[in-house]
XYZ file of C-alpha atoms in Angstrom:
489
model
C 125.352 44.510 7.675
C 123.857 43.067 4.484
C 126.396 44.952 2.361
C 129.244 43.631 4.524
C 127.902 40.090 4.156
C 127.644 40.481 0.387
C 131.218 41.730 0.255
C 132.508 38.845 2.387
C 130.712 36.135 0.472
C 131.144 37.565 -3.019
C 132.964 35.189 -5.300
C 131.304 31.870 -4.395
C 130.247 30.278 -7.656
C 128.534 27.378 -5.913
C 126.298 29.814 -4.038
C 125.391 31.340 -7.376
C 124.614 28.008 -9.049
C 122.403 26.879 -6.141
C 120.485 30.161 -6.279
C 120.303 29.900 -10.047
C 118.916 26.387 -9.737
C 116.193 27.527 -7.359
C 115.280 30.417 -9.676
C 115.092 28.009 -12.598
C 112.843 25.744 -10.541
C 110.677 28.701 -9.511
C 110.120 29.710 -13.137
C 108.993 26.165 -13.924
C 106.637 26.314 -10.938
C 105.124 29.551 -12.216
C 104.460 27.814 -15.518
C 102.788 24.916 -13.735
C 100.686 27.264 -11.610
C 99.398 28.828 -14.846
C 98.813 25.350 -16.319
C 96.844 24.307 -13.215
C 94.859 27.563 -13.250
C 93.871 27.179 -16.905
C 92.916 23.554 -16.251
C 90.686 24.602 -13.317
C 92.949 22.831 -10.827
C 94.314 24.004 -7.479
C 97.178 26.227 -8.623
C 98.117 27.734 -5.221
C 100.535 24.940 -4.294
C 102.698 25.633 -7.342
C 102.364 29.400 -6.960
C 103.446 29.546 -3.284
C 106.378 27.257 -4.005
C 107.405 29.435 -6.945
C 107.383 32.569 -4.795
C 109.474 30.861 -2.121
C 111.952 29.642 -4.715
C 112.211 33.126 -6.231
C 112.922 34.666 -2.833
C 115.601 32.172 -1.757
C 117.137 31.919 -5.219
C 117.446 35.700 -5.606
C 119.284 36.013 -2.295
C 121.725 33.213 -3.148
C 122.417 34.619 -6.622
C 123.226 37.964 -4.983
C 125.637 36.259 -2.618
C 127.388 34.386 -5.437
C 129.532 35.202 -8.421
C 129.200 33.484 -11.789
C 132.769 34.430 -12.774
C 134.431 32.752 -9.801
C 136.281 29.501 -10.598
C 135.375 27.068 -7.804
C 137.817 24.697 -6.141
C 137.085 20.988 -6.349
C 135.794 21.013 -2.791
C 133.502 23.968 -3.389
C 132.207 22.459 -6.631
C 131.439 19.182 -4.901
C 129.631 20.936 -2.055
C 127.699 22.993 -4.593
C 126.537 19.918 -6.523
C 125.598 18.078 -3.323
C 123.574 21.022 -2.011
C 121.960 21.683 -5.385
C 120.778 18.084 -5.664
C 119.472 18.269 -2.099
C 117.719 21.647 -2.159
C 116.094 21.304 -5.598
C 114.183 18.106 -4.633
C 113.208 19.649 -1.274
C 111.752 22.747 -2.924
C 110.287 20.541 -5.645
C 108.493 18.548 -2.951
C 106.497 21.498 -1.652
C 103.678 21.333 -4.258
C 102.983 17.754 -3.135
C 102.996 18.866 0.502
C 100.904 22.015 -0.057
C 98.327 19.904 -1.897
C 97.468 18.359 1.477
C 97.600 14.828 0.066
C 101.135 13.857 1.159
C 103.011 14.306 4.416
C 106.264 16.271 4.277
C 108.348 13.073 4.366
C 106.295 11.451 1.610
C 106.450 14.647 -0.462
C 110.255 14.715 -0.199
C 110.366 10.994 -1.029
C 108.258 11.536 -4.165
C 110.290 14.552 -5.246
C 113.680 12.924 -4.632
C 112.454 9.854 -6.501
C 111.564 12.146 -9.400
C 114.736 14.216 -9.685
C 116.985 11.177 -9.177
C 114.931 9.291 -11.825
C 114.256 6.481 -9.377
C 110.536 6.084 -10.006
C 109.620 4.693 -6.580
C 106.344 6.188 -5.384
C 104.393 6.642 -2.156
C 101.166 7.517 -3.968
C 98.448 4.952 -3.307
C 95.461 6.610 -4.984
C 96.395 8.070 -8.365
C 92.910 9.498 -8.822
C 93.460 11.910 -5.913
C 96.051 13.923 -7.886
C 95.245 16.213 -10.792
C 97.014 16.009 -14.186
C 99.355 18.921 -13.416
C 100.977 16.936 -10.599
C 101.653 13.922 -12.789
C 103.154 16.147 -15.459
C 105.292 17.810 -12.759
C 106.493 14.366 -11.625
C 107.386 13.526 -15.224
C 109.245 16.793 -15.812
C 111.320 16.383 -12.640
C 112.532 13.058 -14.000
C 113.353 14.536 -17.395
C 115.460 17.250 -15.732
C 117.224 14.731 -13.512
C 117.848 12.344 -16.383
C 120.119 14.682 -18.330
C 121.605 16.228 -15.185
C 120.886 19.629 -13.673
C 124.406 20.973 -14.303
C 124.521 19.691 -17.888
C 121.172 21.340 -18.578
C 122.276 24.668 -17.077
C 125.619 24.796 -18.894
C 124.030 23.957 -22.238
C 121.219 26.498 -21.940
C 123.042 29.305 -20.092
C 126.527 29.872 -21.564
C 127.716 32.145 -18.735
C 127.780 29.144 -16.400
C 130.379 27.305 -18.498
C 133.004 29.864 -17.457
C 133.245 28.298 -14.019
C 131.141 25.175 -14.407
C 133.805 22.601 -15.309
C 134.351 21.405 -11.741
C 130.587 21.112 -11.182
C 130.180 19.212 -14.452
C 132.765 16.611 -13.446
C 131.293 16.349 -9.931
C 127.871 15.477 -11.384
C 128.887 13.420 -14.443
C 127.915 9.725 -14.278
C 130.306 6.879 -14.872
C 133.911 6.166 -13.880
C 135.454 8.093 -16.770
C 134.481 11.289 -18.512
C 134.599 11.016 -22.289
C 135.183 14.564 -23.513
C 133.141 14.772 -26.638
C 134.436 18.184 -27.706
C 137.225 20.486 -26.468
C 134.811 22.957 -24.871
C 132.588 22.067 -21.959
C 129.526 23.848 -23.296
C 129.801 22.002 -26.615
C 129.882 18.722 -24.706
C 126.768 19.660 -22.752
C 125.065 20.836 -25.944
C 125.811 17.546 -27.685
C 124.333 15.517 -24.843
C 121.286 17.774 -24.644
C 120.732 17.640 -28.421
C 120.549 13.834 -28.354
C 118.370 13.904 -25.236
C 115.868 16.399 -26.664
C 115.823 14.748 -30.100
C 115.079 11.320 -28.637
C 112.407 12.839 -26.383
C 110.636 14.466 -29.342
C 110.822 11.256 -31.376
C 109.477 9.319 -28.407
C 106.515 11.701 -28.052
C 105.679 11.339 -31.734
C 106.003 7.548 -31.596
C 103.717 7.291 -28.569
C 101.101 9.533 -30.207
C 101.231 7.517 -33.438
C 100.954 4.364 -31.334
C 97.665 5.538 -29.829
C 98.485 7.501 -26.668
C 96.878 10.817 -25.918
C 99.266 13.763 -26.203
C 99.250 14.237 -22.426
C 100.197 10.599 -21.772
C 102.737 10.645 -24.600
C 104.452 13.733 -23.192
C 104.527 12.406 -19.623
C 105.790 8.990 -20.678
C 108.398 10.385 -23.089
C 109.828 12.541 -20.285
C 110.153 9.514 -18.031
C 111.236 7.031 -20.712
C 114.255 9.033 -21.904
C 115.126 9.882 -18.319
C 115.084 6.153 -17.457
C 112.797 7.237 -14.645
C 109.603 5.212 -14.778
C 106.959 7.568 -13.384
C 103.674 6.977 -15.194
C 100.323 8.760 -14.799
C 98.747 5.321 -15.220
C 98.616 3.399 -11.898
C 99.394 0.115 -13.703
C 102.214 1.605 -15.789
C 102.536 0.168 -19.321
C 100.270 -2.737 -18.491
C 97.485 -0.275 -19.230
C 98.634 0.290 -22.833
C 98.734 -1.694 -26.055
C 101.503 -4.128 -27.052
C 102.557 -1.665 -29.786
C 103.236 1.014 -27.184
C 105.182 -1.539 -25.154
C 107.435 -2.172 -28.169
C 107.929 1.562 -28.706
C 108.924 1.934 -25.069
C 111.395 -0.952 -25.431
C 113.209 0.878 -28.244
C 113.494 4.168 -26.395
C 114.442 2.580 -23.070
C 117.325 0.890 -24.885
C 118.458 4.245 -26.305
C 118.073 5.955 -22.912
C 120.443 3.384 -21.403
C 123.154 3.872 -24.056
C 125.892 6.512 -23.913
C 124.500 9.813 -25.260
C 127.957 11.007 -26.355
C 128.424 7.933 -28.529
C 124.934 8.367 -29.972
C 125.817 11.951 -30.868
C 128.916 10.762 -32.696
C 126.838 8.206 -34.567
C 124.443 10.969 -35.631
C 127.437 13.021 -36.796
C 128.481 10.259 -39.180
C 130.703 8.142 -36.927
C 128.608 5.006 -36.255
C 131.739 2.962 -35.490
C 132.178 5.053 -32.347
C 128.914 3.572 -31.075
C 128.789 0.059 -32.499
C 132.495 -0.535 -31.971
C 132.357 0.520 -28.327
C 132.978 -2.382 -25.922
C 130.501 -1.165 -23.319
C 127.732 -0.695 -25.898
C 128.299 -4.197 -27.255
C 128.250 -5.650 -23.740
C 125.099 -3.665 -22.900
C 123.412 -4.999 -26.057
C 124.478 -8.589 -25.342
C 123.223 -8.428 -21.753
C 119.872 -7.121 -23.003
C 119.539 -9.828 -25.635
C 120.845 -12.689 -23.496
C 118.761 -11.887 -20.413
C 115.750 -11.197 -22.624
C 115.912 -14.605 -24.324
C 116.396 -16.460 -21.025
C 113.488 -14.596 -19.444
C 111.382 -15.159 -22.561
C 111.850 -18.910 -22.260
C 111.054 -18.772 -18.546
C 107.818 -16.871 -19.167
C 106.729 -19.244 -21.918
C 107.187 -22.199 -19.581
C 105.890 -20.738 -16.322
C 103.317 -18.112 -17.355
C 101.871 -19.803 -20.458
C 102.601 -16.759 -22.639
C 102.760 -17.065 -26.415
C 106.303 -16.687 -27.839
C 105.729 -13.098 -29.053
C 103.987 -12.065 -25.834
C 106.732 -13.642 -23.731
C 109.422 -11.905 -25.794
C 107.678 -8.530 -25.376
C 107.346 -8.824 -21.611
C 110.858 -10.240 -21.292
C 112.601 -7.490 -23.285
C 110.448 -4.818 -21.674
C 111.270 -5.853 -18.110
C 114.924 -6.594 -18.840
C 115.420 -3.113 -20.262
C 113.225 -1.498 -17.622
C 115.391 -2.941 -14.846
C 118.756 -2.813 -16.627
C 118.361 0.845 -17.622
C 116.706 1.582 -14.244
C 113.618 2.941 -16.017
C 111.282 1.093 -13.657
C 108.235 0.702 -15.917
C 106.175 -2.494 -15.881
C 104.388 -4.248 -18.734
C 102.771 -6.569 -16.187
C 103.103 -7.257 -12.477
C 106.418 -9.117 -12.324
C 105.971 -9.492 -8.555
C 103.630 -12.379 -9.532
C 106.221 -14.116 -11.713
C 108.031 -17.267 -10.634
C 111.148 -16.975 -8.440
C 113.293 -18.072 -11.402
C 112.060 -15.161 -13.531
C 112.352 -12.713 -10.648
C 115.920 -13.858 -9.985
C 116.949 -12.661 -13.462
C 115.482 -9.215 -12.769
C 117.184 -9.010 -9.353
C 120.529 -9.832 -10.997
C 119.983 -7.029 -13.531
C 119.344 -4.585 -10.665
C 123.035 -4.882 -9.781
C 124.261 -4.132 -13.312
C 122.737 -0.864 -14.555
C 123.044 0.851 -17.935
C 125.892 2.583 -19.747
C 128.060 5.381 -18.426
C 127.087 8.737 -19.913
C 123.432 7.716 -20.259
C 120.314 8.462 -18.244
C 120.533 5.034 -16.589
C 121.523 4.514 -12.983
C 123.086 1.540 -11.224
C 126.686 0.405 -11.065
C 127.036 0.671 -14.881
C 128.172 -1.909 -17.409
C 131.603 -0.324 -17.897
C 132.468 -0.766 -14.228
C 131.655 -4.465 -14.396
C 133.855 -4.769 -17.484
C 136.707 -3.143 -15.555
C 136.126 -5.395 -12.555
C 136.131 -8.450 -14.819
C 139.368 -7.404 -16.510
C 140.995 -6.676 -13.164
C 139.926 -10.097 -11.842
C 141.475 -11.728 -14.919
C 144.689 -9.794 -14.296
C 144.868 -10.945 -10.671
C 144.390 -14.580 -11.722
C 147.259 -14.225 -14.201
C 149.440 -12.687 -11.512
C 149.144 -15.866 -9.462
C 151.061 -17.611 -12.237
C 153.270 -14.638 -13.155
C 153.715 -12.539 -9.977
C 156.342 -10.238 -11.521
C 154.475 -9.568 -14.742
C 153.193 -6.076 -15.554
C 149.668 -6.679 -16.790
C 147.623 -3.568 -17.633
C 143.843 -3.456 -17.596
C 142.365 -2.686 -20.997
C 138.892 -2.051 -22.329
C 139.214 -2.833 -25.986
C 142.119 -0.702 -27.187
C 141.916 1.691 -24.255
C 144.280 1.404 -21.308
C 142.542 1.873 -17.947
C 144.666 3.946 -15.514
C 145.255 2.531 -12.054
C 143.595 5.547 -10.413
C 140.409 4.725 -12.335
C 140.549 1.138 -11.093
C 140.951 2.426 -7.533
C 137.941 4.699 -7.933
C 135.868 1.797 -9.303
C 136.848 -0.366 -6.333
C 135.910 2.427 -3.908
C 132.589 2.999 -5.657
C 131.584 -0.671 -5.625
C 132.636 -1.097 -1.979
C 130.595 1.925 -0.838
C 127.670 0.983 -3.097
C 127.433 -2.576 -1.775
C 128.079 -1.394 1.787
C 125.233 1.122 1.623
C 122.966 -1.516 0.069
C 123.699 -4.010 2.878
C 123.191 -1.380 5.572
C 119.911 -0.255 3.992
C 118.640 -3.848 3.727
C 119.365 -4.547 7.402
C 117.892 -1.179 8.415
C 114.621 -1.787 6.568
C 114.339 -5.324 7.946
C 114.991 -3.983 11.459
C 112.053 -1.600 11.065
C 109.561 -4.255 10.028
C 109.994 -4.972 6.327
C 110.191 -8.598 5.246
C 113.558 -9.627 3.817
C 112.394 -9.708 0.177
C 110.936 -6.203 0.499
C 113.985 -4.867 2.344
C 116.429 -6.402 -0.149
C 114.731 -5.224 -3.324
C 113.637 -1.816 -1.979
C 117.239 -1.076 -1.012
C 118.793 -1.999 -4.352
C 115.893 -0.373 -6.242
C 116.494 2.968 -4.522
C 120.285 3.081 -4.460
C 120.309 1.966 -8.115
C 117.572 4.499 -8.982
C 115.484 1.642 -10.400
C 112.129 2.216 -8.711
C 110.031 -0.911 -8.202
C 111.155 -3.924 -6.218
C 109.345 -7.093 -5.200
C 106.856 -8.132 -2.506
C 105.430 -5.039 -0.737
C 107.237 -2.642 -3.088
C 106.377 -4.383 -6.366
C 105.610 -2.529 -9.617
C 101.918 -2.121 -8.805
C 102.503 -1.314 -5.112
C 103.652 1.707 -3.109
C 106.509 2.465 -0.711
C 104.059 4.276 1.588
C 103.635 1.298 3.919
C 107.294 1.227 4.910
C 108.277 2.632 8.311
C 108.917 6.416 8.248
C 112.571 5.838 9.225
C 112.871 3.407 6.318
C 111.434 5.928 3.871
C 113.805 8.596 5.197
C 116.802 6.300 4.658
C 115.623 5.456 1.144
C 115.499 9.176 0.343
C 119.202 9.287 1.246
C 120.018 6.164 -0.794
C 118.266 7.595 -3.870
C 120.283 10.788 -3.425
C 123.554 8.913 -2.926
C 122.884 6.603 -5.862
C 122.245 9.470 -8.280
C 125.490 11.199 -7.225
C 127.502 7.984 -7.561
C 127.885 7.335 -3.798
C 131.551 8.363 -3.462
C 130.743 12.055 -3.920
C 128.298 11.869 -1.006
C 130.547 9.949 1.372
C 133.607 12.093 0.716
C 132.138 14.872 2.859
C 132.566 12.575 5.886
C 136.321 12.501 5.275
C 138.111 14.941 7.568
C 140.835 15.729 5.018
C 138.165 16.981 2.600
C 137.506 19.916 4.936
C 141.214 20.634 5.550
C 142.107 21.194 1.873
C 140.326 24.407 0.814
C 142.571 24.966 -2.233
C 142.111 21.477 -3.690
C 141.291 21.631 -7.375
């Protein structure tokens, strides 16, 4: 019977990639079990999870075929299942530790892999160093993208990985950096790894221990925000805050454009409209917030500028770190941060959110519609700089924003229905769907999501998942025509 099943199911690339992902995760778990053992920690939680991942992954790899070219539907299902199963298996060490319930373990793991940074951990001292490093590594993996990482490291996956790559890729358009998919993935990974190494060195030079530097570099470049310090960057020196500001800015910029700049084409980066808009938003919001903090919090100009730029970039890039508890700031200062929660970073970066390029497209489309009131017969294309934006891209942006805002509204009402105050419900919802992390009130930067109703936490797990996969990809499975078109490519 097993041989018949293998014969029937042979040829499913998505089955192979899911199994491959679980095997990859299991190997990492084995490494962490050894790390915990050598550090005299409880290593069994990582070991049992690794064995389970090896067993399930081996079966799925057997059932799949790396040489099969998946249809668009199969690729989408594969990406959706991969991003669901990897966080679930990745949650088991938290659960087996006995310190988190299964729901809280899945919440913590999904928050890690989606680079959200929201946490349900109340007592940081109850977890050993290996767990905090595991949290950091899950964010680093999620920041570059599981499929991108696999294609870059394992060349055999690029044969049939194009559909999966496009299903996972962030942003409304896919800028093909090189003609071959693996070269594109390699370029992104090169920038990602290089910036991570530089960030580690900078943190160490700035005074962090190597352990803290490694954990924070993983989560800084991933725009994730998990920190082994319960008060985040408030527990570190101003110099380290400035270092984090630099690398958060780079984590929120398009990695493909940064690669081109490294290859001797800086105009590709500095001449890019989205990068210029991203830089102007950072500077403008930072200066406004700086003035607000000087007036309301009695900070010195340099201190106010540091906290302002830090929190602007932390929220804009969806990193989710905190240089101080901004839940205690004035409503005027908090309003600036809430506005930034709806913007996000650049497409093709580690940042989450709606993305700057989408807002540029929406703004250009709004301008076009205003002009059409005066000239109803005019043909007015939407342009971003010199680039013409196709109508199908504008339709996809409109669908994304509609679903994104719709899910945010539903989540806010849902959380309020189950006992959260409106400020908590509002900011927790946008913080999770935008993969930002901290909100305000009960879910502020120094607080935990653990006090929310279990149904609320379960919904936020889904919103983190949907936000990381750009919402539309998740909701398309509820469309009946999606299941009636098996040959769609």
